[in-house]
mmCIF file of C-alpha atoms in Angstrom:
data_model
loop_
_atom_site.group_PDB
_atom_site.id
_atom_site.type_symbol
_atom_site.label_atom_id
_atom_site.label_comp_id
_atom_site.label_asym_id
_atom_site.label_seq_id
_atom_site.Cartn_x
_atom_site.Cartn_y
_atom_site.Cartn_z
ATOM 1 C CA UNK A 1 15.469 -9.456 -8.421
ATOM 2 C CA UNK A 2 13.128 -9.428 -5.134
ATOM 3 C CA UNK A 3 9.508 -11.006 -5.326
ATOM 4 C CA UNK A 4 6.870 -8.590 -4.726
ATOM 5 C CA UNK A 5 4.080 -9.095 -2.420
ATOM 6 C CA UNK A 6 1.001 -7.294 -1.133
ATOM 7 C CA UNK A 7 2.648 -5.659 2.105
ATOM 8 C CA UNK A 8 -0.549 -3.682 3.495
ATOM 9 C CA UNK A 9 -3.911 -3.068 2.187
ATOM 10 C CA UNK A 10 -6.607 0.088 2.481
ATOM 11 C CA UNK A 11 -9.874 1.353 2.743
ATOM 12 C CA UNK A 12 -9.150 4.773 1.393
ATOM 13 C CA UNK A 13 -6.786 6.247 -1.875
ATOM 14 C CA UNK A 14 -5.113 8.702 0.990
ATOM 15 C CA UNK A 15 -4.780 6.468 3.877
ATOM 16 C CA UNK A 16 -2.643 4.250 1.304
ATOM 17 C CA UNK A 17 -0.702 7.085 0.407
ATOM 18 C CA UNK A 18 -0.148 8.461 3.590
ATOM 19 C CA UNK A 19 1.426 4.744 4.341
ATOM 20 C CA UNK A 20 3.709 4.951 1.538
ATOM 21 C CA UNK A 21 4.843 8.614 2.152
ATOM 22 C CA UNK A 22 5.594 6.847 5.576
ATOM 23 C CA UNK A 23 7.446 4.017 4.382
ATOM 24 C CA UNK A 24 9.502 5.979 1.614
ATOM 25 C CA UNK A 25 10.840 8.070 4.524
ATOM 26 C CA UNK A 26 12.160 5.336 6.030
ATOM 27 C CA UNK A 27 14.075 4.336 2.921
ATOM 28 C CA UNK A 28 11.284 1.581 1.828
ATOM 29 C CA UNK A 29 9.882 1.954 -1.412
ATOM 30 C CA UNK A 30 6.361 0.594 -2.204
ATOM 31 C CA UNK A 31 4.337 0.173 -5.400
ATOM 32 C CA UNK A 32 0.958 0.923 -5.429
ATOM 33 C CA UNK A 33 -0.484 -1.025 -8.370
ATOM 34 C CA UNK A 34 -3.950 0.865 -8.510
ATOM 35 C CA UNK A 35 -3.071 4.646 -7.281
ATOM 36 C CA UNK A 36 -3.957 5.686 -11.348
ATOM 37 C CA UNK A 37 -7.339 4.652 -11.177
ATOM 38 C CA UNK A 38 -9.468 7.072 -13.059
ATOM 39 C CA UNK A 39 -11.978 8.087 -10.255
ATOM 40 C CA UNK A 40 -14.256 9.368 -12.894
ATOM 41 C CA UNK A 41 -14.951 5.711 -14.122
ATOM 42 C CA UNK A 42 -14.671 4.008 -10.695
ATOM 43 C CA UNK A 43 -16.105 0.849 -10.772
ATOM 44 C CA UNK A 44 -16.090 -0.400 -6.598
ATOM 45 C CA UNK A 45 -15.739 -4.069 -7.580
ATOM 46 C CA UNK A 46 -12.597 -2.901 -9.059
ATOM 47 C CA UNK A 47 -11.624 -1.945 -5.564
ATOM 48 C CA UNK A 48 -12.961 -5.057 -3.398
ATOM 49 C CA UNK A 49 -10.044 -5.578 -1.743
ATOM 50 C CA UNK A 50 -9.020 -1.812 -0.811
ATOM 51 C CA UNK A 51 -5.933 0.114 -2.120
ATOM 52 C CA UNK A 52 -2.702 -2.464 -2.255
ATOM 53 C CA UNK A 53 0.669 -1.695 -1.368
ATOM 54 C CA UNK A 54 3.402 -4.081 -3.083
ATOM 55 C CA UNK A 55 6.475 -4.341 -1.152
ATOM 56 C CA UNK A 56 9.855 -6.700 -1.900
ATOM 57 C CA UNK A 57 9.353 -9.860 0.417
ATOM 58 C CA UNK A 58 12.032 -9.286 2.512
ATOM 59 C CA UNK A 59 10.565 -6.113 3.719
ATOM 60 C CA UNK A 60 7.342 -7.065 4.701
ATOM 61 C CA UNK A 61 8.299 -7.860 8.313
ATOM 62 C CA UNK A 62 9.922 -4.005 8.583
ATOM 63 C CA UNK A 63 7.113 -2.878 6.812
ATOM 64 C CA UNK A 64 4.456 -4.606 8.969
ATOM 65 C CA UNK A 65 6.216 -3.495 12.210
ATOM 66 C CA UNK A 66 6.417 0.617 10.888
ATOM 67 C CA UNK A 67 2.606 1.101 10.185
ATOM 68 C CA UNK A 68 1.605 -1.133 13.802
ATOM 69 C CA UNK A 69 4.067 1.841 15.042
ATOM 70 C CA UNK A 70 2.254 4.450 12.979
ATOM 71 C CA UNK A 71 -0.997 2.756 13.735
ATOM 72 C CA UNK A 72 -1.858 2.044 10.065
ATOM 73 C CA UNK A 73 -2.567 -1.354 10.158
ATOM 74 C CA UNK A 74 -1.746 -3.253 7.364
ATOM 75 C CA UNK A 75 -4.420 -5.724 7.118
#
């Protein structure tokens, strides 16, 4: 089984899944470990370090190099 790491991170819900959209069309499939967060009881410390995308490890160097293309930078 592949480690999972934080592969990109987001300022905005649809910028996030935009990214992943992006990614699963290239045959990469992403978690993204907060995308059920009830937006009724949104709490922004919750989000203080932007929408994550979880990737397997040995991705993260494709994935990286496919947003920089897309210009969704990943940091």
């Amino acid at each position: 089984m592949s480690a999972l790491v934080i592969v990109a991170r987001f300022a905005s819900r649809p910028e996030a899944i935009i990214a992943q959209s992006l990614l699963r069309s290239e045959g990469i499939e992403t978690l993204m470990p907060d995308f059920n967060v009830l937006m009724a009881d949104f709490d922004p410390s919750m989000m203080e370090h932007g929408w994550r995308l979880l990737g397997r490890e040995e991705d993260a160097a494709q994935i990286e190099a496919i947003l920089r293309d897309a210009q969704l930078d990943p940091s």
